[in-house]
mmCIF file of C-alpha atoms and ligand atoms in Angstrom:
data_model
loop_
_atom_site.group_PDB
_atom_site.id
_atom_site.type_symbol
_atom_site.label_atom_id
_atom_site.label_comp_id
_atom_site.label_asym_id
_atom_site.label_seq_id
_atom_site.Cartn_x
_atom_site.Cartn_y
_atom_site.Cartn_z
ATOM 1 C CA MET X 1 -38.129 -16.433 34.793
ATOM 2 C CA THR X 2 -41.340 -16.886 36.745
ATOM 3 C CA THR X 3 -44.038 -18.883 35.026
ATOM 4 C CA SER X 4 -47.021 -20.325 36.830
ATOM 5 C CA LEU X 5 -47.541 -24.016 36.299
ATOM 6 C CA SER X 6 -50.870 -25.673 35.567
ATOM 7 C CA ALA X 7 -52.052 -28.413 37.925
ATOM 8 C CA PRO X 8 -51.086 -31.274 35.531
ATOM 9 C CA PHE X 9 -47.544 -29.921 35.149
ATOM 10 C CA ALA X 10 -47.234 -29.351 38.897
ATOM 11 C CA ALA X 11 -48.301 -32.978 39.403
ATOM 12 C CA ILE X 12 -45.622 -34.179 36.936
ATOM 13 C CA ILE X 13 -42.972 -32.266 38.878
ATOM 14 C CA ALA X 14 -44.220 -33.625 42.203
ATOM 15 C CA ARG X 15 -44.043 -37.209 40.907
ATOM 16 C CA ALA X 16 -40.545 -36.674 39.520
ATOM 17 C CA LEU X 17 -39.282 -35.089 42.735
ATOM 18 C CA ASP X 18 -40.725 -38.045 44.605
ATOM 19 C CA GLY X 19 -38.414 -40.242 42.539
ATOM 20 C CA ARG X 20 -41.199 -41.794 40.525
ATOM 21 C CA ALA X 21 -40.824 -42.680 36.881
ATOM 22 C CA PRO X 22 -42.807 -40.525 34.445
ATOM 23 C CA THR X 23 -45.973 -42.133 33.232
ATOM 24 C CA ASP X 24 -46.775 -42.300 29.539
ATOM 25 C CA ALA X 25 -49.344 -39.570 30.216
ATOM 26 C CA ASP X 26 -46.607 -37.361 31.734
ATOM 27 C CA LEU X 27 -44.463 -37.789 28.630
ATOM 28 C CA ALA X 28 -47.450 -37.116 26.374
ATOM 29 C CA ALA X 29 -48.269 -33.924 28.307
ATOM 30 C CA VAL X 30 -44.807 -32.570 27.513
ATOM 31 C CA ILE X 31 -44.645 -33.845 23.930
ATOM 32 C CA GLU X 32 -48.125 -32.565 23.064
ATOM 33 C CA ALA X 33 -47.883 -29.236 24.894
ATOM 34 C CA PRO X 34 -49.006 -26.465 22.515
ATOM 35 C CA ALA X 35 -46.710 -23.613 21.496
ATOM 36 C CA GLU X 36 -48.407 -21.138 23.839
ATOM 37 C CA ARG X 37 -47.248 -23.300 26.757
ATOM 38 C CA THR X 38 -43.562 -23.326 25.761
ATOM 39 C CA ALA X 39 -42.585 -21.205 28.774
ATOM 40 C CA GLU X 40 -44.476 -23.552 31.075
ATOM 41 C CA VAL X 41 -42.653 -26.586 29.676
ATOM 42 C CA ALA X 42 -39.356 -24.762 30.213
ATOM 43 C CA ALA X 43 -40.411 -23.920 33.776
ATOM 44 C CA LEU X 44 -41.121 -27.610 34.408
ATOM 45 C CA GLY X 45 -37.612 -28.433 33.214
ATOM 46 C CA LEU X 46 -36.056 -25.677 35.303
ATOM 47 C CA ALA X 47 -37.891 -26.802 38.456
ATOM 48 C CA LEU X 48 -36.459 -30.305 38.045
ATOM 49 C CA LYS X 49 -33.013 -28.945 37.199
ATOM 50 C CA ARG X 50 -32.985 -26.800 40.332
ATOM 51 C CA ALA X 51 -33.973 -29.819 42.408
ATOM 52 C CA ARG X 52 -31.051 -31.872 41.134
ATOM 53 C CA SER X 53 -28.269 -29.349 40.614
ATOM 54 C CA GLY X 54 -29.418 -26.147 42.326
ATOM 55 C CA ALA X 55 -28.531 -22.816 40.802
ATOM 56 C CA ARG X 56 -25.232 -23.954 39.314
ATOM 57 C CA LEU X 57 -24.898 -24.364 35.587
ATOM 58 C CA SER X 58 -21.904 -26.139 34.101
ATOM 59 C CA LEU X 59 -20.091 -24.396 31.269
ATOM 60 C CA CYS X 60 -17.988 -26.460 28.891
ATOM 61 C CA ALA X 61 -16.110 -25.741 25.701
ATOM 62 C CA ILE X 62 -14.487 -27.738 22.922
ATOM 63 C CA VAL X 63 -11.675 -27.480 20.451
ATOM 64 C CA ASN X 64 -11.754 -29.036 17.016
ATOM 65 C CA ALA X 65 -8.392 -30.745 17.383
ATOM 66 C CA LYS X 66 -8.554 -32.534 14.050
ATOM 67 C CA SER X 67 -11.113 -31.589 11.446
ATOM 68 C CA GLY X 68 -12.558 -33.064 8.283
ATOM 69 C CA ARG X 69 -11.801 -36.009 5.978
ATOM 70 C CA CYS X 70 -13.794 -38.360 8.200
ATOM 71 C CA THR X 71 -14.377 -41.882 6.891
ATOM 72 C CA GLU X 72 -17.878 -41.991 8.419
ATOM 73 C CA ASN X 73 -21.024 -40.730 6.717
ATOM 74 C CA CYS X 74 -23.127 -39.188 9.497
ATOM 75 C CA ALA X 75 -25.824 -37.344 7.567
ATOM 76 C CA PHE X 76 -25.688 -34.151 9.626
ATOM 77 C CA CYS X 77 -21.913 -33.737 9.705
ATOM 78 C CA ALA X 78 -19.873 -31.323 7.604
ATOM 79 C CA GLN X 79 -16.680 -33.238 8.356
ATOM 80 C CA SER X 80 -17.616 -36.420 6.541
ATOM 81 C CA ALA X 81 -15.555 -37.149 3.432
ATOM 82 C CA HIS X 82 -18.740 -38.612 1.953
ATOM 83 C CA HIS X 83 -20.417 -35.196 1.728
ATOM 84 C CA ARG X 84 -19.674 -31.994 -0.168
ATOM 85 C CA ALA X 85 -19.790 -29.527 2.706
ATOM 86 C CA ASP X 86 -17.308 -26.716 2.938
ATOM 87 C CA ALA X 87 -15.810 -27.650 6.325
ATOM 88 C CA PRO X 88 -12.248 -26.918 7.408
ATOM 89 C CA ALA X 89 -9.841 -29.863 7.195
ATOM 90 C CA HIS X 90 -6.667 -29.929 9.237
ATOM 91 C CA SER X 91 -4.453 -32.473 10.968
ATOM 92 C CA PHE X 92 -4.240 -32.861 14.763
ATOM 93 C CA ARG X 93 -3.371 -29.548 16.360
ATOM 94 C CA ASP X 94 -0.260 -29.014 18.421
ATOM 95 C CA PRO X 95 -0.946 -29.745 22.120
ATOM 96 C CA ALA X 96 0.334 -26.290 23.076
ATOM 97 C CA GLU X 97 -2.266 -24.733 20.761
ATOM 98 C CA ILE X 98 -4.978 -26.868 22.382
ATOM 99 C CA ALA X 99 -3.789 -25.858 25.854
ATOM 100 C CA ALA X 100 -3.992 -22.187 24.838
ATOM 101 C CA ALA X 101 -7.582 -22.704 23.671
ATOM 102 C CA ALA X 102 -8.372 -24.382 26.992
ATOM 103 C CA ARG X 103 -6.862 -21.440 28.866
ATOM 104 C CA ARG X 104 -9.086 -19.003 26.944
ATOM 105 C CA ALA X 105 -12.139 -21.183 27.620
ATOM 106 C CA GLY X 106 -11.285 -21.297 31.321
ATOM 107 C CA ALA X 107 -10.956 -17.512 31.414
ATOM 108 C CA ALA X 108 -14.430 -17.286 29.837
ATOM 109 C CA GLY X 109 -15.922 -19.470 32.572
ATOM 110 C CA ALA X 110 -15.665 -23.041 31.264
ATOM 111 C CA THR X 111 -14.708 -25.756 33.751
ATOM 112 C CA ARG X 112 -14.626 -28.633 31.260
ATOM 113 C CA PHE X 113 -12.820 -28.738 27.955
ATOM 114 C CA GLY X 114 -13.376 -31.328 25.248
ATOM 115 C CA ILE X 115 -10.725 -32.266 22.712
ATOM 116 C CA VAL X 116 -12.593 -33.403 19.609
ATOM 117 C CA SER X 117 -11.209 -35.064 16.508
ATOM 118 C CA SER X 118 -12.907 -36.396 13.394
ATOM 119 C CA GLY X 119 -12.675 -40.036 12.423
ATOM 120 C CA LEU X 120 -13.592 -43.423 13.848
ATOM 121 C CA ALA X 121 -10.374 -43.781 15.891
ATOM 122 C CA PRO X 122 -7.066 -41.867 16.179
ATOM 123 C CA ASP X 123 -3.941 -43.396 14.606
ATOM 124 C CA GLU X 124 -0.813 -43.853 16.722
ATOM 125 C CA ALA X 125 0.625 -40.424 15.918
ATOM 126 C CA ASP X 126 -2.642 -38.614 16.688
ATOM 127 C CA PHE X 127 -3.112 -40.624 19.873
ATOM 128 C CA ALA X 128 0.346 -39.564 21.078
ATOM 129 C CA LEU X 129 -0.622 -35.923 20.455
ATOM 130 C CA LEU X 130 -3.926 -36.497 22.234
ATOM 131 C CA LEU X 131 -2.171 -37.794 25.358
ATOM 132 C CA ARG X 132 0.000 -34.684 25.469
ATOM 133 C CA ALA X 133 -3.020 -32.450 24.845
ATOM 134 C CA VAL X 134 -5.030 -34.067 27.655
ATOM 135 C CA ALA X 135 -2.154 -33.554 30.102
ATOM 136 C CA ALA X 136 -1.791 -29.930 28.958
ATOM 137 C CA VAL X 137 -5.512 -29.184 29.377
ATOM 138 C CA ALA X 138 -5.551 -30.786 32.834
ATOM 139 C CA ALA X 139 -2.524 -28.678 33.759
ATOM 140 C CA GLU X 140 -4.596 -25.578 32.899
ATOM 141 C CA GLY X 141 -6.990 -26.565 35.703
ATOM 142 C CA LEU X 142 -9.848 -27.681 33.449
ATOM 143 C CA GLU X 143 -11.461 -31.084 33.343
ATOM 144 C CA ALA X 144 -10.122 -32.667 30.170
ATOM 145 C CA ASP X 145 -12.552 -34.655 28.028
ATOM 146 C CA ALA X 146 -11.864 -36.410 24.733
ATOM 147 C CA SER X 147 -14.213 -37.071 21.846
ATOM 148 C CA VAL X 148 -12.065 -39.024 19.435
ATOM 149 C CA GLY X 149 -14.161 -41.944 18.237
ATOM 150 C CA VAL X 150 -13.738 -45.499 19.439
ATOM 151 C CA LEU X 151 -11.169 -46.165 22.193
ATOM 152 C CA ASP X 152 -10.103 -49.564 23.491
ATOM 153 C CA ALA X 153 -9.470 -50.314 27.165
ATOM 154 C CA ALA X 154 -5.688 -49.839 26.913
ATOM 155 C CA ARG X 155 -6.053 -46.382 25.375
ATOM 156 C CA ILE X 156 -8.638 -45.363 27.957
ATOM 157 C CA ARG X 157 -6.206 -46.366 30.693
ATOM 158 C CA LEU X 158 -3.428 -44.276 29.109
ATOM 159 C CA LEU X 159 -5.754 -41.294 28.749
ATOM 160 C CA ARG X 160 -6.914 -41.525 32.348
ATOM 161 C CA ASP X 161 -3.290 -41.686 33.475
ATOM 162 C CA ALA X 162 -2.671 -38.519 31.436
ATOM 163 C CA GLY X 163 -5.460 -36.708 33.295
ATOM 164 C CA LEU X 164 -8.604 -37.413 31.267
ATOM 165 C CA THR X 165 -11.890 -36.900 33.099
ATOM 166 C CA ARG X 166 -14.418 -38.082 30.551
ATOM 167 C CA VAL X 167 -14.698 -40.030 27.351
ATOM 168 C CA HIS X 168 -17.268 -38.490 25.044
ATOM 169 C CA HIS X 169 -19.066 -40.669 22.519
ATOM 170 C CA ASN X 170 -22.492 -39.769 21.202
ATOM 171 C CA LEU X 171 -25.080 -42.342 20.189
ATOM 172 C CA GLU X 172 -26.645 -39.516 18.132
ATOM 173 C CA VAL X 173 -30.200 -40.912 17.757
ATOM 174 C CA GLY X 174 -32.349 -43.822 18.897
ATOM 175 C CA ARG X 175 -31.343 -47.232 17.594
ATOM 176 C CA SER X 176 -34.329 -47.605 15.251
ATOM 177 C CA PHE X 177 -33.496 -44.351 13.461
ATOM 178 C CA PHE X 178 -29.706 -44.780 13.300
ATOM 179 C CA PRO X 179 -29.617 -46.412 9.821
ATOM 180 C CA GLN X 180 -31.211 -43.213 8.479
ATOM 181 C CA ILE X 181 -28.238 -41.119 9.544
ATOM 182 C CA CYS X 182 -25.204 -43.411 9.362
ATOM 183 C CA THR X 183 -24.372 -46.588 7.478
ATOM 184 C CA THR X 184 -20.574 -46.758 7.783
ATOM 185 C CA HIS X 185 -20.668 -48.124 11.318
ATOM 186 C CA SER X 186 -23.325 -49.750 13.443
ATOM 187 C CA TYR X 187 -25.251 -48.575 16.490
ATOM 188 C CA ASP X 188 -23.814 -51.540 18.356
ATOM 189 C CA GLU X 189 -20.290 -50.220 17.741
ATOM 190 C CA ASP X 190 -21.237 -46.912 19.359
ATOM 191 C CA VAL X 191 -22.927 -48.650 22.287
ATOM 192 C CA ALA X 192 -19.855 -50.875 22.686
ATOM 193 C CA ALA X 193 -17.618 -47.775 22.753
ATOM 194 C CA VAL X 194 -19.689 -46.355 25.621
ATOM 195 C CA ARG X 195 -19.634 -49.666 27.493
ATOM 196 C CA THR X 196 -15.859 -50.026 27.044
ATOM 197 C CA ALA X 197 -15.248 -46.541 28.413
ATOM 198 C CA LEU X 198 -17.467 -47.181 31.435
ATOM 199 C CA ALA X 199 -15.865 -50.583 32.056
ATOM 200 C CA GLY X 200 -12.469 -48.897 31.859
ATOM 201 C CA GLY X 201 -13.391 -46.621 34.750
ATOM 202 C CA ALA X 202 -13.906 -43.495 32.655
ATOM 203 C CA ARG X 203 -16.882 -41.261 33.113
ATOM 204 C CA VAL X 204 -18.822 -40.959 29.902
ATOM 205 C CA CYS X 205 -20.533 -38.103 28.153
ATOM 206 C CA SER X 206 -22.945 -39.446 25.537
ATOM 207 C CA GLY X 207 -25.957 -37.900 23.911
ATOM 208 C CA GLY X 208 -27.282 -37.057 20.528
ATOM 209 C CA ILE X 209 -28.530 -34.705 17.906
ATOM 210 C CA PHE X 210 -32.118 -33.613 17.325
ATOM 211 C CA GLY X 211 -33.805 -32.333 14.203
ATOM 212 C CA VAL X 212 -32.318 -34.869 11.773
ATOM 213 C CA GLY X 213 -35.730 -36.337 10.954
ATOM 214 C CA GLU X 214 -36.190 -38.475 14.053
ATOM 215 C CA GLY X 215 -39.577 -38.656 15.744
ATOM 216 C CA TRP X 216 -40.580 -38.553 19.399
ATOM 217 C CA ASP X 217 -40.426 -42.348 19.706
ATOM 218 C CA ALA X 218 -36.784 -42.341 18.577
ATOM 219 C CA ARG X 219 -36.024 -39.568 21.077
ATOM 220 C CA ILE X 220 -37.541 -41.585 23.914
ATOM 221 C CA GLU X 221 -35.613 -44.614 22.661
ATOM 222 C CA LEU X 222 -32.329 -42.672 22.823
ATOM 223 C CA ALA X 223 -32.996 -41.396 26.346
ATOM 224 C CA GLU X 224 -33.899 -44.863 27.588
ATOM 225 C CA THR X 225 -30.794 -46.405 25.986
ATOM 226 C CA LEU X 226 -28.588 -43.798 27.667
ATOM 227 C CA ARG X 227 -30.254 -44.409 31.013
ATOM 228 C CA GLY X 228 -29.876 -48.152 30.593
ATOM 229 C CA LEU X 229 -26.158 -47.705 29.945
ATOM 230 C CA GLY X 230 -25.756 -45.596 33.082
ATOM 231 C CA VAL X 231 -24.589 -42.489 31.223
ATOM 232 C CA ASP X 232 -24.684 -39.541 33.607
ATOM 233 C CA SER X 233 -23.728 -36.674 31.294
ATOM 234 C CA VAL X 234 -25.782 -36.114 28.162
ATOM 235 C CA PRO X 235 -24.946 -33.513 25.510
ATOM 236 C CA MET X 236 -27.956 -32.413 23.480
ATOM 237 C CA ASN X 237 -27.208 -31.011 20.032
ATOM 238 C CA PHE X 238 -29.661 -29.489 17.575
ATOM 239 C CA LEU X 239 -29.220 -29.664 13.842
ATOM 240 C CA HIS X 240 -27.741 -26.666 12.134
ATOM 241 C CA PRO X 241 -28.416 -27.698 8.516
ATOM 242 C CA ILE X 242 -25.195 -27.473 6.534
ATOM 243 C CA PRO X 243 -25.356 -27.258 2.713
ATOM 244 C CA GLY X 244 -23.700 -30.239 1.089
ATOM 245 C CA THR X 245 -24.756 -32.695 3.803
ATOM 246 C CA PRO X 246 -27.795 -34.990 3.474
ATOM 247 C CA CYS X 247 -29.457 -32.961 6.264
ATOM 248 C CA GLY X 248 -28.633 -29.671 4.530
ATOM 249 C CA ASP X 249 -32.222 -29.004 3.442
ATOM 250 C CA ARG X 250 -33.874 -29.814 6.752
ATOM 251 C CA ALA X 251 -35.669 -27.064 8.639
ATOM 252 C CA VAL X 252 -34.244 -25.906 11.972
ATOM 253 C CA LEU X 253 -36.341 -27.151 14.879
ATOM 254 C CA SER X 254 -38.597 -24.577 16.490
ATOM 255 C CA THR X 255 -37.882 -23.282 19.990
ATOM 256 C CA HIS X 256 -41.149 -24.892 21.031
ATOM 257 C CA GLU X 257 -39.918 -28.321 19.912
ATOM 258 C CA ALA X 258 -36.432 -27.889 21.389
ATOM 259 C CA VAL X 259 -37.846 -26.921 24.794
ATOM 260 C CA ARG X 260 -40.073 -30.001 24.794
ATOM 261 C CA ILE X 261 -37.108 -32.237 23.876
ATOM 262 C CA VAL X 262 -35.023 -30.914 26.791
ATOM 263 C CA ALA X 263 -37.952 -31.323 29.199
ATOM 264 C CA LEU X 264 -38.575 -34.853 27.902
ATOM 265 C CA PHE X 265 -34.940 -35.789 28.552
ATOM 266 C CA ARG X 266 -35.129 -34.082 31.965
ATOM 267 C CA LEU X 267 -37.991 -36.438 32.864
ATOM 268 C CA LEU X 268 -36.425 -39.560 31.362
ATOM 269 C CA LEU X 269 -32.881 -38.962 32.630
ATOM 270 C CA PRO X 270 -33.361 -37.630 36.152
ATOM 271 C CA ASP X 271 -29.867 -38.670 37.243
ATOM 272 C CA ALA X 272 -27.970 -37.261 34.280
ATOM 273 C CA ALA X 273 -26.469 -33.833 33.745
ATOM 274 C CA LEU X 274 -28.043 -32.519 30.535
ATOM 275 C CA ARG X 275 -25.839 -30.205 28.481
ATOM 276 C CA VAL X 276 -27.321 -28.095 25.697
ATOM 277 C CA CYS X 277 -24.598 -27.836 23.077
ATOM 278 C CA GLY X 278 -24.349 -27.484 19.302
ATOM 279 C CA GLY X 279 -27.080 -25.667 17.426
ATOM 280 C CA ARG X 280 -28.547 -23.954 20.465
ATOM 281 C CA GLN X 281 -28.219 -20.528 18.843
ATOM 282 C CA ASP X 282 -30.468 -21.833 16.035
ATOM 283 C CA VAL X 283 -33.241 -23.289 18.157
ATOM 284 C CA PHE X 284 -33.024 -20.709 20.944
ATOM 285 C CA PRO X 285 -32.470 -17.497 18.957
ATOM 286 C CA GLY X 286 -32.636 -13.931 20.263
ATOM 287 C CA PRO X 287 -35.191 -13.511 23.049
ATOM 288 C CA ALA X 288 -35.558 -17.316 23.293
ATOM 289 C CA ALA X 289 -31.887 -17.703 24.232
ATOM 290 C CA ASP X 290 -32.707 -17.800 27.944
ATOM 291 C CA LEU X 291 -34.870 -20.856 27.380
ATOM 292 C CA ALA X 292 -31.737 -22.841 26.495
ATOM 293 C CA LEU X 293 -30.528 -22.190 30.015
ATOM 294 C CA ALA X 294 -33.914 -22.234 31.699
ATOM 295 C CA GLY X 295 -35.428 -25.326 30.119
ATOM 296 C CA GLY X 296 -33.935 -27.956 32.375
ATOM 297 C CA ALA X 297 -30.319 -28.192 31.263
ATOM 298 C CA ASP X 298 -27.560 -28.537 33.854
ATOM 299 C CA GLY X 299 -24.977 -27.125 31.514
ATOM 300 C CA VAL X 300 -24.322 -25.429 28.211
ATOM 301 C CA MET X 301 -21.449 -25.325 25.801
ATOM 302 C CA ILE X 302 -19.869 -21.915 25.399
ATOM 303 C CA GLY X 303 -17.684 -20.576 22.623
ATOM 304 C CA ASP X 304 -17.517 -22.024 19.132
ATOM 305 C CA TYR X 305 -18.623 -25.464 18.000
ATOM 306 C CA LEU X 306 -16.742 -27.828 15.706
ATOM 307 C CA THR X 307 -17.413 -26.062 12.424
ATOM 308 C CA LEU X 308 -19.721 -23.219 13.545
ATOM 309 C CA LYS X 309 -19.492 -20.029 15.554
ATOM 310 C CA GLY X 310 -21.181 -20.119 18.943
ATOM 311 C CA THR X 311 -22.582 -17.568 21.366
ATOM 312 C CA ALA X 312 -20.267 -15.096 23.108
ATOM 313 C CA ALA X 313 -19.578 -16.362 26.633
ATOM 314 C CA SER X 314 -20.387 -12.922 28.041
ATOM 315 C CA GLU X 315 -23.944 -13.226 26.674
ATOM 316 C CA ASP X 316 -24.352 -16.613 28.353
ATOM 317 C CA LEU X 317 -23.085 -15.296 31.669
ATOM 318 C CA ALA X 318 -25.498 -12.357 31.467
ATOM 319 C CA ALA X 319 -28.379 -14.755 30.756
ATOM 320 C CA LEU X 320 -27.360 -16.874 33.758
ATOM 321 C CA ARG X 321 -27.561 -13.866 36.016
ATOM 322 C CA ARG X 322 -30.992 -12.898 34.628
ATOM 323 C CA LEU X 323 -32.251 -16.354 35.545
ATOM 324 C CA GLY X 324 -30.752 -16.370 39.015
ATOM 325 C CA LEU X 325 -28.295 -19.114 38.039
ATOM 326 C CA GLU X 326 -24.549 -19.110 38.507
ATOM 327 C CA PRO X 327 -21.697 -20.807 36.646
ATOM 328 C CA ALA X 328 -20.147 -23.885 38.237
ATOM 329 C CA VAL X 329 -16.614 -23.359 39.475
ATOM 330 C CA PRO X 330 -13.574 -25.589 38.847
ATOM 331 C CA GLY X 331 -13.677 -28.700 41.008
ATOM 332 C CA SER X 332 -17.356 -28.182 41.741
ATOM 333 C CA ASP X 333 -19.264 -29.041 38.599
ATOM 334 C CA VAL X 334 -22.970 -29.879 38.635
ATOM 335 C CA PRO X 335 -23.738 -33.222 40.291
ATOM 336 C CA GLU X 336 -24.027 -36.289 38.115
ATOM 337 C CA GLY X 337 -26.035 -39.180 39.452
ATOM 338 C CA GLY X 338 -28.100 -39.263 42.617
ATOM 339 C CA GLY X 339 -31.044 -37.203 41.404
ATOM 340 C CA PRO X 340 -34.729 -38.006 41.728
ATOM 341 C CA GLY X 341 -35.506 -41.550 40.702
ATOM 342 C CA ASN X 342 -32.060 -42.917 41.370
ATOM 343 C CA GLY X 343 -32.386 -46.608 42.082
ATOM 344 C CA ARG X 344 -36.138 -46.404 42.739
ATOM 345 C CA SER X 345 -38.201 -49.482 42.051
ATOM 346 C CA GLU X 346 -40.628 -47.661 39.766
ATOM 347 C CA TRP X 347 -37.824 -46.953 37.337
ATOM 348 C CA SER X 348 -36.863 -50.615 37.375
ATOM 349 C CA ALA X 349 -40.454 -51.464 36.551
ATOM 350 C CA ARG X 350 -40.414 -48.998 33.662
ATOM 351 C CA GLU X 351 -37.268 -50.655 32.321
ATOM 352 C CA ALA X 352 -38.871 -54.080 32.663
ATOM 353 C CA GLU X 353 -41.789 -52.951 30.528
ATOM 354 C CA LYS X 354 -39.479 -52.115 27.629
HETATM 355 S S1 SF4 B 1 -20.091 -37.075 13.425
HETATM 356 FE FE1 SF4 B 1 -17.979 -37.751 13.866
HETATM 357 S S2 SF4 B 1 -17.893 -39.858 13.038
HETATM 358 FE FE2 SF4 B 1 -19.698 -38.869 12.094
HETATM 359 S S3 SF4 B 1 -18.935 -37.987 10.164
HETATM 360 FE FE3 SF4 B 1 -18.767 -36.365 11.705
HETATM 361 S S4 SF4 B 1 -16.672 -36.515 12.487
HETATM 362 FE FE4 SF4 B 1 -17.140 -38.427 11.411
#
């Protein structure tokens, strides 16, 4: 993808590569870019991505280890027991079944594999299965991640001993918008879960979902919270409206808006690996699919999502080649931390202004 950049966009890139924090005008230029400049916004993101992680793109996959009957009421989620969505419900899968799914994901090109279960925290029986599943995934040569709700320090230690690479816990949206999408637990509980995982020595994957009614201010708020926490891997999901959920009637975000969101996060989270995940086939359909890979992300999720079918891995690999990118290989994922802006005083000043 070769797109010429206008002087203002070239200046934004130059400032970012110099390690300087984006100005409010830089953010506004991305947020207010008109639809006819979508490709240019994506090119801005790709230029910054190439500077931080080169041509490599990280491929990850997930398994829905335990589905449905969740006590929480996240407005976008088909698995909540509070909603009337037609989502599959099953108990925690056998670790051997999870290992087989990891093996298939690895054969398709994934280097990381997330074990995901519904609910606020696993009970003792599910946690025992999770430990075995983590060890089995690690034995397949993939980096094992777990997205299983809130984990205390003791459980994080046990998971790390079993071979866990990352704890995954999304904040979902900016703090000010959170009460609009979930009322069964607080934002502070989610932030505390991220802090506990980091304090326990785990690496953390934490991001959010876009298109649930949040505005640009809430998106900036989320990015700045994640940066403040020191999160270095950020999954970005886009709403796929599911009938029976409170978000079921919402419109899918346009490609134009999704590209600007990824570029915004690229500017605000220069040290983090951005991963475009759920809903990308909705916001980057057909000919726009390449923009999901070219818009500044360091990684994408391949295969199926929790309750939805995903893109065939072969299509993603073909798109990578078209863009001159290459999949990361096991043991050599995209870098996390150390990108432009890391530890620079201007960023500290931006934090101080908040
Ligand atoms: S997003 Fe997670 S915590 Fe929220 S309802 Fe769905 S499964 Fe439960």
